[in-house]
Short mmCIF file of C-alpha atoms in Angstrom, two decimals:
data_model
loop_
_atom_site.label_atom_id
_atom_site.label_comp_id
_atom_site.label_asym_id
_atom_site.label_seq_id
_atom_site.Cartn_x
_atom_site.Cartn_y
_atom_site.Cartn_z
CA MET A 10 -22.85 9.85 16.65
CA VAL A 11 -21.56 6.29 16.24
CA LYS A 12 -22.56 4.33 13.20
CA ARG A 13 -22.16 0.59 12.54
CA THR A 14 -21.24 -0.16 8.93
CA LEU A 15 -20.10 -3.45 7.35
CA GLY A 16 -19.59 -4.97 10.79
CA LEU A 17 -17.01 -2.29 11.73
CA THR A 18 -17.79 0.31 14.38
CA ILE A 19 -16.73 3.73 13.11
CA ALA A 20 -17.32 7.29 14.28
CA ALA A 21 -18.94 9.72 11.87
CA LEU A 22 -16.96 12.76 12.96
CA GLY A 23 -16.31 14.81 9.82
CA VAL A 24 -14.54 18.11 10.49
CA VAL A 25 -15.92 20.90 8.31
CA VAL A 26 -14.19 24.27 8.56
CA SER A 27 -13.41 27.27 6.43
CA PRO A 28 -10.72 26.83 3.77
CA ALA A 29 -9.19 30.00 5.22
CA CYS A 30 -7.14 27.69 7.44
CA THR A 31 -5.54 26.11 4.39
CA GLN A 32 -1.99 27.22 3.63
CA ASP A 33 0.57 26.30 1.00
CA SER A 34 3.82 24.53 1.83
CA GLY A 35 6.10 26.76 3.87
CA SER A 36 3.40 29.13 5.17
CA SER A 37 3.77 30.21 8.78
CA ASP A 38 0.98 32.75 9.35
CA VAL A 39 -1.72 30.25 10.32
CA ASP A 40 -3.08 30.14 13.84
CA SER A 41 -1.69 26.77 14.92
CA THR A 42 -4.10 26.50 17.85
CA LEU A 43 -7.12 27.11 15.62
CA VAL A 44 -6.02 24.49 13.10
CA ALA A 45 -5.37 21.99 15.89
CA LEU A 46 -8.81 22.69 17.34
CA ARG A 47 -10.52 22.18 13.99
CA LEU A 48 -8.60 18.95 13.47
CA GLY A 49 -9.69 17.74 16.89
CA ALA A 50 -6.03 17.51 17.95
CA GLY A 51 -5.53 17.95 21.68
CA SER A 52 -2.54 18.61 23.88
CA GLN A 53 -1.08 15.16 23.22
CA TRP A 54 0.20 16.45 19.87
CA LYS A 55 3.44 18.41 19.44
CA THR A 56 2.80 18.86 15.70
CA ASP A 57 3.47 22.28 14.16
CA PHE A 58 -0.10 22.89 12.96
CA SER A 59 0.88 26.27 11.48
CA ARG A 60 2.33 24.32 8.55
CA ILE A 61 -0.44 22.67 6.53
CA SER A 62 -0.79 22.21 2.77
CA VAL A 63 -4.28 20.71 2.38
CA PRO A 64 -7.80 21.93 3.20
CA VAL A 65 -8.46 21.25 6.87
CA GLU A 66 -11.94 19.93 6.16
CA GLU A 67 -10.46 17.07 4.10
CA ILE A 68 -8.91 15.53 7.23
CA VAL A 69 -11.54 13.71 9.27
CA SER A 70 -11.59 11.37 12.24
CA GLY A 71 -11.67 7.68 11.40
CA GLY A 72 -12.91 6.86 14.91
CA PRO A 73 -9.83 5.61 16.82
CA PRO A 74 -7.63 8.16 18.65
CA LYS A 75 -3.93 8.71 18.12
CA ASP A 76 -2.28 5.25 18.08
CA GLY A 77 -5.71 3.68 18.65
CA ILE A 78 -4.70 1.37 15.82
CA PRO A 79 -1.31 0.36 17.22
CA SER A 80 1.69 0.07 14.94
CA ILE A 81 4.08 -2.85 15.39
CA ASP A 82 7.41 -1.42 16.49
CA GLU A 83 9.22 -4.56 17.70
CA PRO A 84 8.22 -7.13 15.08
CA ARG A 85 9.02 -10.80 15.58
CA PHE A 86 9.46 -13.30 12.76
CA GLU A 87 9.31 -17.01 12.10
CA ASP A 88 10.33 -19.29 9.25
CA ALA A 89 8.10 -20.41 6.37
CA LYS A 90 7.48 -23.86 7.83
CA ARG A 91 6.04 -22.46 11.03
CA ALA A 92 4.10 -19.73 9.23
CA THR A 93 2.42 -22.36 7.03
CA GLU A 94 0.78 -23.76 10.16
CA TRP A 95 -1.50 -20.72 10.27
CA LEU A 96 -1.27 -19.07 6.84
CA GLU A 97 -3.25 -20.57 3.96
CA SER A 98 -2.08 -20.63 0.35
CA SER A 99 -4.46 -17.82 -0.66
CA ASP A 100 -3.48 -15.49 2.20
CA PRO A 101 -2.18 -12.17 0.80
CA VAL A 102 1.29 -11.32 2.11
CA MET A 103 3.45 -8.25 1.46
CA VAL A 104 6.90 -9.46 0.40
CA VAL A 105 9.90 -7.16 0.83
CA GLU A 106 13.51 -7.90 -0.15
CA HIS A 107 16.76 -6.12 0.56
CA GLY A 108 20.38 -7.09 1.03
CA GLY A 109 19.72 -10.79 0.57
CA GLU A 110 16.96 -10.87 3.20
CA VAL A 111 13.29 -11.52 2.39
CA LYS A 112 10.47 -10.79 4.82
CA GLY A 113 6.72 -11.37 4.59
CA TYR A 114 4.01 -9.29 6.24
CA PRO A 115 0.58 -11.00 6.13
CA LEU A 116 -2.36 -8.70 5.54
CA ARG A 117 -4.26 -10.69 8.18
CA ILE A 118 -1.92 -8.95 10.68
CA LEU A 119 -1.53 -5.60 8.91
CA ILE A 120 -5.29 -5.13 8.66
CA TRP A 121 -5.29 -4.70 12.47
CA HIS A 122 -2.11 -2.61 12.81
CA GLU A 123 -1.66 -0.79 9.48
CA ILE A 124 2.04 0.00 10.12
CA VAL A 125 5.11 -2.12 10.89
CA ASN A 126 8.35 -0.26 11.61
CA ASP A 127 11.16 -2.63 10.69
CA GLU A 128 14.49 -3.20 8.96
CA VAL A 129 15.03 -5.53 5.99
CA GLY A 130 18.62 -6.37 5.14
CA GLY A 131 19.70 -3.44 7.30
CA LYS A 132 17.45 -0.91 5.53
CA PRO A 133 14.93 0.89 7.80
CA LEU A 134 11.47 0.52 6.27
CA SER A 135 7.84 1.07 7.20
CA ILE A 136 5.43 -1.51 5.84
CA THR A 137 1.96 0.06 5.66
CA PHE A 138 -1.57 -0.98 4.73
CA CYS A 139 -4.72 1.13 4.60
CA PRO A 140 -7.71 -1.25 4.36
CA LEU A 141 -10.17 1.41 3.18
CA CYS A 142 -7.99 2.13 0.14
CA ASN A 143 -6.30 -1.27 -0.32
CA THR A 144 -2.97 0.59 -0.34
CA ALA A 145 -0.22 -1.81 0.72
CA LEU A 146 2.94 0.32 0.46
CA THR A 147 6.47 0.18 1.84
CA PHE A 148 8.46 3.34 2.54
CA GLU A 149 12.06 4.08 3.43
CA ARG A 150 12.31 5.50 6.97
CA ASP A 151 15.61 7.34 6.45
CA VAL A 152 14.42 10.89 5.82
CA ALA A 153 16.98 13.69 5.51
CA GLY A 154 19.48 11.70 7.54
CA ARG A 155 17.05 10.85 10.34
CA ILE A 156 15.36 7.48 10.94
CA LEU A 157 11.63 8.01 11.47
CA ASP A 158 9.15 5.71 13.20
CA PHE A 159 5.52 5.94 12.15
CA GLY A 160 2.21 5.59 13.95
CA THR A 161 -1.46 6.18 13.16
CA THR A 162 -3.08 9.57 13.77
CA GLY A 163 -6.63 8.18 13.84
CA ARG A 164 -7.42 10.51 10.93
CA LEU A 165 -8.23 9.89 7.29
CA ARG A 166 -8.01 12.04 4.19
CA HIS A 167 -9.98 10.86 1.16
CA SER A 168 -10.48 7.58 3.10
CA ASP A 169 -6.72 7.09 3.29
CA LEU A 170 -4.63 6.57 6.41
CA VAL A 171 -2.90 9.68 7.75
CA MET A 172 0.28 8.56 9.52
CA TYR A 173 2.58 10.55 11.77
CA ASP A 174 6.24 10.21 12.61
CA ARG A 175 7.16 10.06 16.28
CA GLN A 176 10.27 12.21 15.90
CA THR A 177 8.57 15.43 14.69
CA GLU A 178 4.89 14.40 14.76
CA THR A 179 4.52 15.54 11.18
CA TRP A 180 1.38 14.06 9.56
CA TRP A 181 1.89 12.03 6.37
CA GLN A 182 -0.52 10.91 3.65
CA GLN A 183 -0.02 7.16 3.29
CA ALA A 184 -1.20 6.82 -0.32
CA SER A 185 1.19 9.47 -1.61
CA GLY A 186 3.91 9.43 1.07
CA GLU A 187 3.68 13.22 1.35
CA ALA A 188 3.98 15.25 4.55
CA ILE A 189 0.80 17.34 4.71
CA VAL A 190 0.94 18.88 8.21
CA GLY A 191 3.87 19.79 10.42
CA GLU A 192 7.60 20.43 10.51
CA LEU A 193 8.50 18.25 7.49
CA LEU A 194 5.71 19.68 5.33
CA GLY A 195 6.16 18.98 1.62
CA MET A 196 8.68 16.18 2.00
CA VAL A 197 7.84 12.88 0.27
CA LEU A 198 8.78 9.44 1.55
CA THR A 199 10.67 7.18 -0.87
CA LEU A 200 8.53 4.26 -1.98
CA TYR A 201 10.35 0.92 -1.78
CA PRO A 202 9.46 -2.11 -3.98
CA ALA A 203 7.12 -4.65 -2.36
CA ASN A 204 4.79 -7.23 -3.90
CA THR A 205 1.55 -8.43 -2.35
CA LEU A 206 1.57 -12.13 -3.17
CA ALA A 207 -0.41 -15.20 -2.20
CA TRP A 208 1.35 -17.07 0.58
CA GLY A 209 1.45 -20.15 -1.63
CA THR A 210 3.41 -18.14 -4.22
CA ALA A 211 5.65 -16.32 -1.75
CA ARG A 212 6.88 -19.44 0.02
CA VAL A 213 7.81 -21.11 -3.31
CA LEU A 214 9.57 -18.05 -4.71
CA HIS A 215 11.37 -17.36 -1.41
CA PRO A 216 11.94 -20.55 0.63
CA GLY A 217 14.07 -18.64 3.14
CA ILE A 218 11.44 -15.98 3.79
CA ARG A 219 10.90 -14.85 7.40
CA VAL A 220 7.29 -14.06 8.23
CA LEU A 221 5.88 -11.55 10.69
CA SER A 222 4.68 -13.48 13.72
CA ARG A 223 1.27 -13.20 15.36
CA ASP A 224 3.18 -12.63 18.59
CA THR A 225 2.71 -8.86 18.34
CA GLY A 226 2.03 -8.03 21.98
CA HIS A 227 -1.62 -7.31 21.10
CA ASN A 228 -4.73 -9.45 21.37
CA ARG A 229 -6.29 -9.49 17.90
CA ASP A 230 -8.25 -12.07 15.93
CA TYR A 231 -5.67 -12.40 13.15
CA GLY A 232 -7.31 -13.92 10.12
CA ARG A 233 -10.70 -12.25 10.65
CA ASN A 234 -11.58 -9.38 8.34
CA PRO A 235 -13.27 -6.54 10.27
CA TYR A 236 -14.23 -4.95 6.92
CA ALA A 237 -16.17 -7.93 5.53
CA GLY A 238 -17.91 -7.04 2.28
CA TYR A 239 -16.12 -3.72 1.88
CA ASP A 240 -14.59 -4.30 -1.55
CA THR A 241 -17.85 -5.46 -3.09
CA ARG A 242 -19.26 -1.95 -2.62
CA ASP A 243 -19.77 0.36 -5.59
CA GLU A 244 -18.38 3.36 -3.73
CA PRO A 245 -16.08 4.08 -0.76
CA LEU A 246 -17.67 5.01 2.56
CA PRO A 247 -19.18 8.52 2.16
CA ASN A 248 -18.23 9.52 5.71
CA PHE A 249 -14.58 9.40 4.71
CA PHE A 250 -14.51 10.13 0.97
CA ARG A 251 -16.25 13.22 -0.33
CA ALA A 252 -14.14 14.13 -3.35
CA ALA A 253 -15.34 14.13 -6.97
CA ARG A 254 -15.28 10.75 -8.71
CA ASP A 255 -13.18 10.03 -11.79
CA GLY A 256 -15.45 7.90 -13.98
CA ARG A 257 -12.79 6.34 -16.20
CA LEU A 258 -12.90 3.25 -13.97
CA PRO A 259 -15.27 2.05 -11.24
CA ALA A 260 -14.37 3.59 -7.88
CA MET A 261 -13.56 0.23 -6.26
CA GLU A 262 -11.68 -1.27 -9.22
CA ARG A 263 -8.31 -2.67 -8.17
CA ILE A 264 -5.45 -1.23 -10.19
CA VAL A 265 -1.71 -1.58 -10.54
CA ALA A 266 -0.53 1.97 -9.85
CA LEU A 267 2.86 3.46 -10.72
CA GLU A 268 4.20 6.89 -9.84
CA LEU A 269 6.11 7.25 -13.11
CA GLY A 270 5.40 10.52 -14.94
CA ASP A 271 1.98 11.90 -14.02
CA GLY A 272 0.94 8.44 -12.87
CA TRP A 273 0.06 5.20 -14.63
CA ALA A 274 -2.65 2.68 -13.82
CA ALA A 275 -3.88 -0.65 -15.19
CA PRO A 276 -7.17 -2.19 -14.01
CA PHE A 277 -7.11 -5.74 -12.68
CA SER A 278 -10.17 -6.49 -14.84
CA ALA A 279 -8.02 -6.05 -17.96
CA LEU A 280 -4.85 -7.57 -16.53
CA SER A 281 -6.64 -10.75 -15.44
CA THR A 282 -7.25 -11.47 -19.13
CA ALA A 283 -4.07 -10.06 -20.68
CA ARG A 284 -1.84 -11.34 -17.85
CA VAL A 285 0.96 -9.00 -19.03
CA ALA A 286 1.18 -5.28 -19.79
CA ASN A 287 4.22 -3.89 -21.64
CA ASP A 288 4.43 -0.11 -21.58
CA GLU A 289 6.70 2.89 -21.10
CA GLU A 290 6.27 5.99 -18.97
CA ASP A 291 8.63 8.87 -18.31
CA GLY A 292 11.37 7.10 -20.26
CA THR A 293 11.11 3.85 -18.28
CA PRO A 294 10.02 0.69 -20.15
CA PHE A 295 8.27 -1.68 -17.75
CA ALA A 296 6.20 -4.84 -17.63
CA VAL A 297 3.35 -5.75 -15.28
CA PHE A 298 2.79 -9.44 -14.52
CA TRP A 299 -0.58 -10.60 -13.16
CA SER A 300 -1.35 -14.06 -11.80
CA GLY A 301 -4.28 -15.54 -9.92
CA GLY A 302 -4.14 -17.13 -6.49
CA ALA A 303 -4.34 -14.32 -3.91
CA ALA A 304 -7.49 -13.72 -1.88
CA SER A 305 -8.98 -10.31 -1.26
CA ALA A 306 -8.30 -9.27 2.33
CA LEU A 307 -11.50 -7.19 2.31
CA ASP A 308 -14.13 -9.62 1.04
CA ARG A 309 -15.15 -12.50 3.32
CA ALA A 310 -15.14 -12.65 7.12
CA ARG A 311 -12.15 -15.05 6.98
CA ILE A 312 -9.43 -13.46 4.89
CA PRO A 313 -8.23 -16.64 3.09
CA ASP A 314 -11.86 -17.30 2.04
CA GLY A 315 -11.96 -14.06 0.07
CA ARG A 316 -12.45 -14.24 -3.68
CA ASP A 317 -9.38 -14.60 -5.86
CA VAL A 318 -8.32 -11.09 -6.95
CA GLY A 319 -4.84 -12.03 -8.13
CA GLN A 320 -1.30 -10.86 -7.46
CA THR A 321 1.02 -8.57 -9.39
CA ALA A 322 4.65 -7.63 -9.90
CA VAL A 323 6.21 -4.80 -11.95
CA PHE A 324 9.67 -4.86 -13.53
CA ASP A 325 11.97 -2.68 -15.61
CA ARG A 326 12.09 -4.33 -19.06
CA ARG A 327 15.70 -3.33 -19.65
CA LEU A 328 18.31 -6.04 -19.18
CA ALA A 329 21.92 -5.26 -20.08
CA ASP A 330 21.82 -3.76 -23.60
CA ARG A 331 18.33 -4.87 -24.61
CA THR A 332 14.70 -4.07 -23.80
CA LEU A 333 12.54 -7.15 -23.44
CA THR A 334 8.87 -7.59 -24.37
CA PHE A 335 6.80 -10.05 -22.35
CA GLN A 336 3.74 -12.17 -22.95
CA TRP A 337 1.77 -14.95 -21.28
CA GLN A 338 2.45 -18.04 -23.33
CA GLY A 339 2.04 -21.71 -22.56
CA GLY A 340 1.08 -21.05 -18.95
CA ALA A 341 4.17 -18.93 -18.23
CA PHE A 342 5.59 -15.43 -18.53
CA ARG A 343 8.03 -15.37 -21.46
CA ASP A 344 9.99 -12.72 -23.28
CA LEU A 345 9.53 -12.55 -27.06
CA GLU A 346 13.23 -11.96 -27.69
CA THR A 347 14.60 -15.23 -26.23
CA SER A 348 11.53 -17.23 -25.07
CA SER A 349 13.04 -17.43 -21.58
CA GLU A 350 10.54 -18.14 -18.81
CA TRP A 351 10.20 -15.69 -15.90
CA ASP A 352 8.59 -15.85 -12.45
CA LEU A 353 6.82 -13.29 -10.25
CA ALA A 354 10.13 -12.47 -8.56
CA GLY A 355 11.47 -11.26 -11.91
CA ARG A 356 13.86 -14.18 -12.32
CA ALA A 357 14.48 -16.07 -15.54
CA VAL A 358 13.96 -19.70 -14.54
CA SER A 359 14.62 -21.33 -17.91
CA GLY A 360 15.82 -20.48 -21.40
CA PRO A 361 18.82 -18.49 -22.68
CA LEU A 362 18.49 -15.86 -19.95
CA GLN A 363 18.20 -18.33 -17.06
CA GLY A 364 19.74 -16.87 -13.91
CA GLU A 365 19.11 -13.24 -14.89
CA ARG A 366 16.85 -11.03 -12.80
CA LEU A 367 14.84 -7.92 -13.65
CA ALA A 368 14.83 -4.84 -11.42
CA SER A 369 11.58 -4.34 -9.50
CA ILE A 370 9.64 -1.08 -9.84
CA PRO A 371 7.66 0.18 -6.82
CA HIS A 372 3.91 -0.07 -7.30
CA GLY A 373 0.66 -0.42 -5.42
CA ASN A 374 -2.61 -2.31 -5.91
CA HIS A 375 -4.92 0.53 -4.90
CA PHE A 376 -8.61 0.96 -5.34
CA TRP A 377 -9.03 3.34 -8.28
CA PHE A 378 -10.67 6.11 -6.21
CA ALA A 379 -7.78 6.09 -3.74
CA TRP A 380 -5.15 6.53 -6.43
CA VAL A 381 -6.71 9.00 -8.84
CA VAL A 382 -7.76 11.46 -6.10
CA PHE A 383 -4.03 12.10 -5.59
CA ARG A 384 -2.95 11.54 -9.24
CA ALA A 385 -5.66 13.18 -11.35
CA GLU A 386 -3.58 13.12 -14.56
CA THR A 387 -2.95 9.38 -14.39
CA ARG A 388 -2.86 7.56 -17.72
CA VAL A 389 -5.01 4.43 -17.76
CA TRP A 390 -3.63 1.45 -19.71
CA SER A 391 -5.77 -0.83 -21.82
CA PRO A 392 -4.81 -4.02 -23.72
CA SER A 393 -5.09 -2.08 -27.02
CA ASP A 394 -2.25 0.27 -26.04
#
């Protein structure tokens, strides 16, 4: 049965099977053919389906087949001046830095491709975005001494993209980076720092940024949101998310999510007022900066017309031999210890610490439901903490 929802054609093809097919990491006594059959995986897969760590019925078809949403494997880039001809100031862009190189990956492109296999400053990375979960995450591709390339399986688990690597065809959960089916079962991809910023912010912070070009080799209407109205829902799509709800926050609340400890989350609704969160988790003192200016990629039909949901960055508060405490003061991020002013790249732009830079901490701006289903023990921050 095919169902049209929110202007996006999707297939309602939930796979419901006995949990008897579920095995823990390392198990090898599962009938691989039976699991493949119940996952709807045909002969085009070379995945070792005897190795699976999640209930089979949790993995459902999202509609497209394997690689039906095509990853970008030979990305092309252009400078900021040329990118400004088609990107608007409010356009959300994933910004990744390494080795002195800065690259930008507009969500208006990622929403159609979900994965870009690339290198930044010589480091192999996969830049990923799952629209249904608002999970814009960057992972290192060097896994156990092997460089992996990722594609889309066409499957979802808890509404989240299930990726696969082309070297072993192991299936990976995008929101957690964990291998859930196949040869590399149980391995976890290393999350790499990336900030989703408004293009107007990114181009000022990083004048030398190189931006992913629309010359992808595919014919897509870049800039149009095929999920128009999705993030104004109260709940995720029931075809794809059937888990219990955690009522501490609304299901579709945007959060800053950190993997420190058992997990840490701060709702955008609180951050948009406080502007700064100072906290510590698992022995790491950190600060979250929030600023307005970035459009939701999942609101209006034209992405840059989406409502302003803001942009975030997360930094380690330790600098040399001191731990800084930040606040929003006089229209700027400042530390209480020296009154130096800081930007969303973690750089001190004025004051006694001018020229210093904070270390970035990997984070995501998930929908609450998409984070807490994988991190049930997450601690939720509030301004009173």
